[in-house]
């Protein structure tokens, strides 16, 4: 890890055994849905879209080719995701094209100046994404908002974006896309010294506030986000303490219930957080499938899914974060009955002891999924950037297997007790006429830059792809 004079953190990892002539670049920015200005929900998402101009011809792009076209012309792929607490852009190219890719990355940051016409086009695209997305992410957003009032989804609200101006977009960009709030990570078949020489040359002016007006506009935002910019996680605050928080019902294709629980802080209480990841795997691989399969014998669940972390991506977000169970209800099964079944499953694990073989299977399944992704260059690049920006003190992605192996059955039982004893949200999923959803999970760019980069362990079931940084939960039914 190096730090440029302006404050941009740069991480370069040479992994020729994985790279095989390729290199991945990830730019991680401490700006997401939680940073959207009041009345302009979706600004961070819009800026993500505007970082992929369809064409250029101006000072930032004298060839007239957009960023995605330049990357595709080099035989590479690129994509992006907006999350609640950050935005990440990732690009994979042949290693010989890496200097060009770094220059293009810097150029789109230095030349960010969207026109009103382009903004209107992209707000229309975002509106279509909102209207076309599925229901799965809404349960997660509903649970997070109930436990942590004031939290924002990362997708945005079409009505609030409809009137946004170029000046507002640029003000957000200048305030948040500052050097101290960004991490650039490069992974692959690369020479670190050579990469740093290119980065110092092309990123020298990136994220530097040059005029007094920009400094004034950014000062409040930088003060509010100073902890993350300095390498500390954003304060999450305490969740609501009510044992059970009932939220408004959500439309669904079939009857069900979603139950949300707060997760421990992955920085301050990492062992407890990882125990929750193992618990989700135990529940998803062995405990809940048995219940779903035996619904005809009186257990009244038709399906059960448990996820740990931001829309199923664990270690992909700072606190606050959730474990979410989504339970399908058989005909005649009431919401309270389904929640009671979920609690009985947790109670069985909490009272333990968890059989060693079951514990080992759960840990091994996470390790196998991790190793399947370990040689994915964009996954490693994104993980390094997120660790530096959101999870300070992390030993890096290669330390995760040893950390998981240290998780004990007793810690998993304690994780189940924490879910039983802590606050929980309950959201009825009721078949009814579909309504236009407004709360959504993180998004990925549309077809102009939406190429999937690598096969993953699981994708988040919200009608969009995404880079996953860790093995995910099991799904039943």
PDB file of C-alpha atoms in Angstrom, residues 115-298:
ATOM      1  CA  UNK A 115     -24.174  17.475 -19.694  1.00  0.00           C
ATOM      2  CA  UNK A 116     -27.854  17.890 -18.906  1.00  0.00           C
ATOM      3  CA  UNK A 117     -28.790  15.672 -21.871  1.00  0.00           C
ATOM      4  CA  UNK A 118     -26.569  12.824 -20.648  1.00  0.00           C
ATOM      5  CA  UNK A 119     -27.935  13.192 -17.119  1.00  0.00           C
ATOM      6  CA  UNK A 120     -31.511  12.918 -18.394  1.00  0.00           C
ATOM      7  CA  UNK A 121     -30.590   9.802 -20.378  1.00  0.00           C
ATOM      8  CA  UNK A 122     -29.019   8.131 -17.349  1.00  0.00           C
ATOM      9  CA  UNK A 123     -31.807   9.073 -14.942  1.00  0.00           C
ATOM     10  CA  UNK A 124     -34.194   7.423 -17.402  1.00  0.00           C
ATOM     11  CA  UNK A 125     -31.994   4.313 -17.392  1.00  0.00           C
ATOM     12  CA  UNK A 126     -31.984   4.255 -13.586  1.00  0.00           C
ATOM     13  CA  UNK A 127     -35.759   4.641 -13.565  1.00  0.00           C
ATOM     14  CA  UNK A 128     -36.046   1.571 -15.774  1.00  0.00           C
ATOM     15  CA  UNK A 129     -33.715  -0.340 -13.456  1.00  0.00           C
ATOM     16  CA  UNK A 130     -35.904   0.584 -10.489  1.00  0.00           C
ATOM     17  CA  UNK A 131     -39.092  -0.451 -12.271  1.00  0.00           C
ATOM     18  CA  UNK A 132     -37.612  -3.654 -13.639  1.00  0.00           C
ATOM     19  CA  UNK A 133     -35.950  -4.956 -10.513  1.00  0.00           C
ATOM     20  CA  UNK A 134     -37.390  -7.873  -8.567  1.00  0.00           C
ATOM     21  CA  UNK A 135     -38.748  -8.074  -5.023  1.00  0.00           C
ATOM     22  CA  UNK A 136     -35.879  -9.878  -3.322  1.00  0.00           C
ATOM     23  CA  UNK A 137     -33.862  -6.826  -2.315  1.00  0.00           C
ATOM     24  CA  UNK A 138     -36.777  -4.981  -0.729  1.00  0.00           C
ATOM     25  CA  UNK A 139     -36.950  -7.269   2.302  1.00  0.00           C
ATOM     26  CA  UNK A 140     -33.320  -6.507   3.074  1.00  0.00           C
ATOM     27  CA  UNK A 141     -33.788  -2.767   2.708  1.00  0.00           C
ATOM     28  CA  UNK A 142     -36.956  -2.854   4.807  1.00  0.00           C
ATOM     29  CA  UNK A 143     -35.168  -4.693   7.611  1.00  0.00           C
ATOM     30  CA  UNK A 144     -32.153  -2.370   7.576  1.00  0.00           C
ATOM     31  CA  UNK A 145     -34.335   0.743   7.629  1.00  0.00           C
ATOM     32  CA  UNK A 146     -36.384  -0.594  10.531  1.00  0.00           C
ATOM     33  CA  UNK A 147     -33.331  -1.500  12.608  1.00  0.00           C
ATOM     34  CA  UNK A 148     -31.294   1.581  11.675  1.00  0.00           C
ATOM     35  CA  UNK A 149     -33.594   4.536  10.913  1.00  0.00           C
ATOM     36  CA  UNK A 150     -32.140   6.916   8.353  1.00  0.00           C
ATOM     37  CA  UNK A 151     -30.212   4.328   6.365  1.00  0.00           C
ATOM     38  CA  UNK A 152     -30.696   4.634   2.606  1.00  0.00           C
ATOM     39  CA  UNK A 153     -30.812   2.068  -0.153  1.00  0.00           C
ATOM     40  CA  UNK A 154     -28.273   2.576  -2.904  1.00  0.00           C
ATOM     41  CA  UNK A 155     -30.617   2.485  -5.892  1.00  0.00           C
ATOM     42  CA  UNK A 156     -32.374   5.807  -5.540  1.00  0.00           C
ATOM     43  CA  UNK A 157     -35.809   7.262  -6.188  1.00  0.00           C
ATOM     44  CA  UNK A 158     -36.798   8.113  -9.732  1.00  0.00           C
ATOM     45  CA  UNK A 159     -38.937  11.087  -8.709  1.00  0.00           C
ATOM     46  CA  UNK A 160     -36.092  12.681  -6.755  1.00  0.00           C
ATOM     47  CA  UNK A 161     -33.604  12.136  -9.578  1.00  0.00           C
ATOM     48  CA  UNK A 162     -35.966  13.580 -12.186  1.00  0.00           C
ATOM     49  CA  UNK A 163     -35.077  17.161 -11.333  1.00  0.00           C
ATOM     50  CA  UNK A 164     -31.395  16.789 -10.587  1.00  0.00           C
ATOM     51  CA  UNK A 165     -29.102  19.241 -12.372  1.00  0.00           C
ATOM     52  CA  UNK A 166     -25.578  19.025 -13.725  1.00  0.00           C
ATOM     53  CA  UNK A 167     -24.479  21.425 -11.009  1.00  0.00           C
ATOM     54  CA  UNK A 168     -25.815  19.162  -8.259  1.00  0.00           C
ATOM     55  CA  UNK A 169     -24.176  16.107  -9.803  1.00  0.00           C
ATOM     56  CA  UNK A 170     -20.827  17.851 -10.123  1.00  0.00           C
ATOM     57  CA  UNK A 171     -21.040  19.168  -6.551  1.00  0.00           C
ATOM     58  CA  UNK A 172     -21.574  15.620  -5.278  1.00  0.00           C
ATOM     59  CA  UNK A 173     -18.700  14.322  -7.388  1.00  0.00           C
ATOM     60  CA  UNK A 174     -16.268  17.048  -6.274  1.00  0.00           C
ATOM     61  CA  UNK A 175     -17.193  16.595  -2.626  1.00  0.00           C
ATOM     62  CA  UNK A 176     -17.025  12.800  -2.496  1.00  0.00           C
ATOM     63  CA  UNK A 177     -14.579  11.721  -5.190  1.00  0.00           C
ATOM     64  CA  UNK A 178     -11.609  13.225  -3.378  1.00  0.00           C
ATOM     65  CA  UNK A 179      -8.246  11.530  -3.167  1.00  0.00           C
ATOM     66  CA  UNK A 180      -8.527  10.769   0.529  1.00  0.00           C
ATOM     67  CA  UNK A 181     -11.863   9.013   0.002  1.00  0.00           C
ATOM     68  CA  UNK A 182     -10.606   6.675  -2.742  1.00  0.00           C
ATOM     69  CA  UNK A 183      -8.498   3.534  -2.948  1.00  0.00           C
ATOM     70  CA  UNK A 184      -6.980   2.327  -6.218  1.00  0.00           C
ATOM     71  CA  UNK A 185      -6.053  -1.367  -6.250  1.00  0.00           C
ATOM     72  CA  UNK A 186      -4.241  -3.198  -9.055  1.00  0.00           C
ATOM     73  CA  UNK A 187      -3.873  -6.982  -9.076  1.00  0.00           C
ATOM     74  CA  UNK A 188      -2.431  -9.369 -11.626  1.00  0.00           C
ATOM     75  CA  UNK A 189       0.576 -10.238 -13.715  1.00  0.00           C
ATOM     76  CA  UNK A 190       2.203  -6.883 -12.996  1.00  0.00           C
ATOM     77  CA  UNK A 191       5.428  -5.254 -11.805  1.00  0.00           C
ATOM     78  CA  UNK A 192       4.486  -3.174  -8.723  1.00  0.00           C
ATOM     79  CA  UNK A 193       7.261  -0.620  -9.255  1.00  0.00           C
ATOM     80  CA  UNK A 194       6.220  -0.094 -12.862  1.00  0.00           C
ATOM     81  CA  UNK A 195       2.563   0.210 -11.899  1.00  0.00           C
ATOM     82  CA  UNK A 196       3.346   2.815  -9.238  1.00  0.00           C
ATOM     83  CA  UNK A 197       5.371   4.846 -11.727  1.00  0.00           C
ATOM     84  CA  UNK A 198       2.363   4.988 -14.076  1.00  0.00           C
ATOM     85  CA  UNK A 199      -0.065   5.744 -11.247  1.00  0.00           C
ATOM     86  CA  UNK A 200       2.062   8.622  -9.942  1.00  0.00           C
ATOM     87  CA  UNK A 201       2.200  10.106 -13.430  1.00  0.00           C
ATOM     88  CA  UNK A 202      -1.459   9.845 -14.432  1.00  0.00           C
ATOM     89  CA  UNK A 203      -3.221  10.192 -11.053  1.00  0.00           C
ATOM     90  CA  UNK A 204      -1.254  13.167  -9.767  1.00  0.00           C
ATOM     91  CA  UNK A 205      -4.211  15.554 -10.091  1.00  0.00           C
ATOM     92  CA  UNK A 206      -7.054  13.114  -9.372  1.00  0.00           C
ATOM     93  CA  UNK A 207      -9.253  14.030  -6.436  1.00  0.00           C
ATOM     94  CA  UNK A 208      -7.397  17.251  -5.673  1.00  0.00           C
ATOM     95  CA  UNK A 209      -9.637  20.160  -4.614  1.00  0.00           C
ATOM     96  CA  UNK A 210      -8.389  23.204  -6.494  1.00  0.00           C
ATOM     97  CA  UNK A 211     -10.782  26.095  -5.851  1.00  0.00           C
ATOM     98  CA  UNK A 212     -12.219  27.654  -2.725  1.00  0.00           C
ATOM     99  CA  UNK A 213     -15.801  26.944  -3.754  1.00  0.00           C
ATOM    100  CA  UNK A 214     -15.132  23.241  -4.053  1.00  0.00           C
ATOM    101  CA  UNK A 215     -13.364  23.209  -0.725  1.00  0.00           C
ATOM    102  CA  UNK A 216     -16.302  24.910   0.971  1.00  0.00           C
ATOM    103  CA  UNK A 217     -18.846  22.573  -0.577  1.00  0.00           C
ATOM    104  CA  UNK A 218     -16.843  19.530   0.417  1.00  0.00           C
ATOM    105  CA  UNK A 219     -15.898  20.568   3.936  1.00  0.00           C
ATOM    106  CA  UNK A 220     -19.084  19.419   5.672  1.00  0.00           C
ATOM    107  CA  UNK A 221     -19.162  16.136   3.795  1.00  0.00           C
ATOM    108  CA  UNK A 222     -15.501  15.485   4.496  1.00  0.00           C
ATOM    109  CA  UNK A 223     -16.044  16.244   8.180  1.00  0.00           C
ATOM    110  CA  UNK A 224     -18.985  13.840   8.336  1.00  0.00           C
ATOM    111  CA  UNK A 225     -17.022  11.145   6.506  1.00  0.00           C
ATOM    112  CA  UNK A 226     -13.602  11.925   7.966  1.00  0.00           C
ATOM    113  CA  UNK A 227     -13.465   8.663   9.856  1.00  0.00           C
ATOM    114  CA  UNK A 228     -13.810   6.572   6.693  1.00  0.00           C
ATOM    115  CA  UNK A 229     -11.490   8.831   4.742  1.00  0.00           C
ATOM    116  CA  UNK A 230      -8.843   8.351   7.411  1.00  0.00           C
ATOM    117  CA  UNK A 231      -9.292   4.603   7.373  1.00  0.00           C
ATOM    118  CA  UNK A 232     -11.916   4.153  10.092  1.00  0.00           C
ATOM    119  CA  UNK A 233     -15.397   2.715   9.513  1.00  0.00           C
ATOM    120  CA  UNK A 234     -18.370   5.041   9.551  1.00  0.00           C
ATOM    121  CA  UNK A 235     -20.123   4.978  12.918  1.00  0.00           C
ATOM    122  CA  UNK A 236     -23.203   2.826  12.602  1.00  0.00           C
ATOM    123  CA  UNK A 237     -24.965   3.691  15.823  1.00  0.00           C
ATOM    124  CA  UNK A 238     -26.898   1.205  17.916  1.00  0.00           C
ATOM    125  CA  UNK A 239     -29.827  -0.657  16.407  1.00  0.00           C
ATOM    126  CA  UNK A 240     -33.295  -0.322  17.838  1.00  0.00           C
ATOM    127  CA  UNK A 241     -33.686  -2.499  20.891  1.00  0.00           C
ATOM    128  CA  UNK A 242     -37.273  -3.684  20.566  1.00  0.00           C
ATOM    129  CA  UNK A 243     -37.327  -7.470  20.442  1.00  0.00           C
ATOM    130  CA  UNK A 244     -39.572  -7.612  17.372  1.00  0.00           C
ATOM    131  CA  UNK A 245     -40.153  -4.756  14.927  1.00  0.00           C
ATOM    132  CA  UNK A 246     -42.989  -5.349  12.472  1.00  0.00           C
ATOM    133  CA  UNK A 247     -42.673  -3.492   9.177  1.00  0.00           C
ATOM    134  CA  UNK A 248     -45.215  -2.867   6.431  1.00  0.00           C
ATOM    135  CA  UNK A 249     -46.078  -5.961   4.356  1.00  0.00           C
ATOM    136  CA  UNK A 250     -44.369  -6.324   0.980  1.00  0.00           C
ATOM    137  CA  UNK A 251     -45.864  -7.806  -2.179  1.00  0.00           C
ATOM    138  CA  UNK A 252     -44.451 -11.163  -3.166  1.00  0.00           C
ATOM    139  CA  UNK A 253     -45.067 -13.935  -5.634  1.00  0.00           C
ATOM    140  CA  UNK A 254     -45.937 -16.341  -2.819  1.00  0.00           C
ATOM    141  CA  UNK A 255     -46.692 -16.060   0.902  1.00  0.00           C
ATOM    142  CA  UNK A 256     -43.716 -15.750   3.196  1.00  0.00           C
ATOM    143  CA  UNK A 257     -42.018 -13.750   5.907  1.00  0.00           C
ATOM    144  CA  UNK A 258     -38.626 -12.052   6.133  1.00  0.00           C
ATOM    145  CA  UNK A 259     -36.846 -11.841   9.493  1.00  0.00           C
ATOM    146  CA  UNK A 260     -33.870  -9.493   9.844  1.00  0.00           C
ATOM    147  CA  UNK A 261     -31.207  -9.406  12.577  1.00  0.00           C
ATOM    148  CA  UNK A 262     -28.315  -6.951  13.092  1.00  0.00           C
ATOM    149  CA  UNK A 263     -24.817  -8.325  12.538  1.00  0.00           C
ATOM    150  CA  UNK A 264     -21.767  -7.591  14.705  1.00  0.00           C
ATOM    151  CA  UNK A 265     -19.321  -4.987  13.459  1.00  0.00           C
ATOM    152  CA  UNK A 266     -16.879  -6.758  11.093  1.00  0.00           C
ATOM    153  CA  UNK A 267     -14.054  -4.505  12.327  1.00  0.00           C
ATOM    154  CA  UNK A 268     -14.667  -4.220  16.074  1.00  0.00           C
ATOM    155  CA  UNK A 269     -16.001  -7.761  16.549  1.00  0.00           C
ATOM    156  CA  UNK A 270     -14.720  -9.772  13.603  1.00  0.00           C
ATOM    157  CA  UNK A 271     -14.797 -13.255  15.254  1.00  0.00           C
ATOM    158  CA  UNK A 272     -18.478 -12.792  16.132  1.00  0.00           C
ATOM    159  CA  UNK A 273     -19.175 -11.562  12.590  1.00  0.00           C
ATOM    160  CA  UNK A 274     -17.482 -14.610  11.037  1.00  0.00           C
ATOM    161  CA  UNK A 275     -19.376 -16.887  13.428  1.00  0.00           C
ATOM    162  CA  UNK A 276     -22.575 -15.430  11.960  1.00  0.00           C
ATOM    163  CA  UNK A 277     -21.332 -16.312   8.462  1.00  0.00           C
ATOM    164  CA  UNK A 278     -20.745 -19.906   9.569  1.00  0.00           C
ATOM    165  CA  UNK A 279     -24.147 -19.970  11.299  1.00  0.00           C
ATOM    166  CA  UNK A 280     -25.877 -18.883   8.080  1.00  0.00           C
ATOM    167  CA  UNK A 281     -24.118 -21.720   6.280  1.00  0.00           C
ATOM    168  CA  UNK A 282     -25.137 -24.242   8.954  1.00  0.00           C
ATOM    169  CA  UNK A 283     -28.750 -23.112   8.731  1.00  0.00           C
ATOM    170  CA  UNK A 284     -28.797 -22.987   4.942  1.00  0.00           C
ATOM    171  CA  UNK A 285     -27.041 -26.297   4.323  1.00  0.00           C
ATOM    172  CA  UNK A 286     -28.475 -28.588   6.963  1.00  0.00           C
ATOM    173  CA  UNK A 287     -31.031 -27.214   9.426  1.00  0.00           C
ATOM    174  CA  UNK A 288     -33.494 -25.355   7.181  1.00  0.00           C
ATOM    175  CA  UNK A 289     -33.517 -27.816   4.246  1.00  0.00           C
ATOM    176  CA  UNK A 290     -34.802 -30.545   6.525  1.00  0.00           C
ATOM    177  CA  UNK A 291     -37.682 -28.345   7.629  1.00  0.00           C
ATOM    178  CA  UNK A 292     -38.563 -27.292   4.085  1.00  0.00           C
ATOM    179  CA  UNK A 293     -38.491 -30.879   2.814  1.00  0.00           C
ATOM    180  CA  UNK A 294     -40.745 -32.062   5.639  1.00  0.00           C
ATOM    181  CA  UNK A 295     -43.419 -29.377   5.239  1.00  0.00           C
ATOM    182  CA  UNK A 296     -45.997 -32.082   4.496  1.00  0.00           C
ATOM    183  CA  UNK A 297     -45.257 -33.594   7.908  1.00  0.00           C
ATOM    184  CA  UNK A 298     -46.481 -30.517   9.721  1.00  0.00           C
TER     185      UNK A 298
END
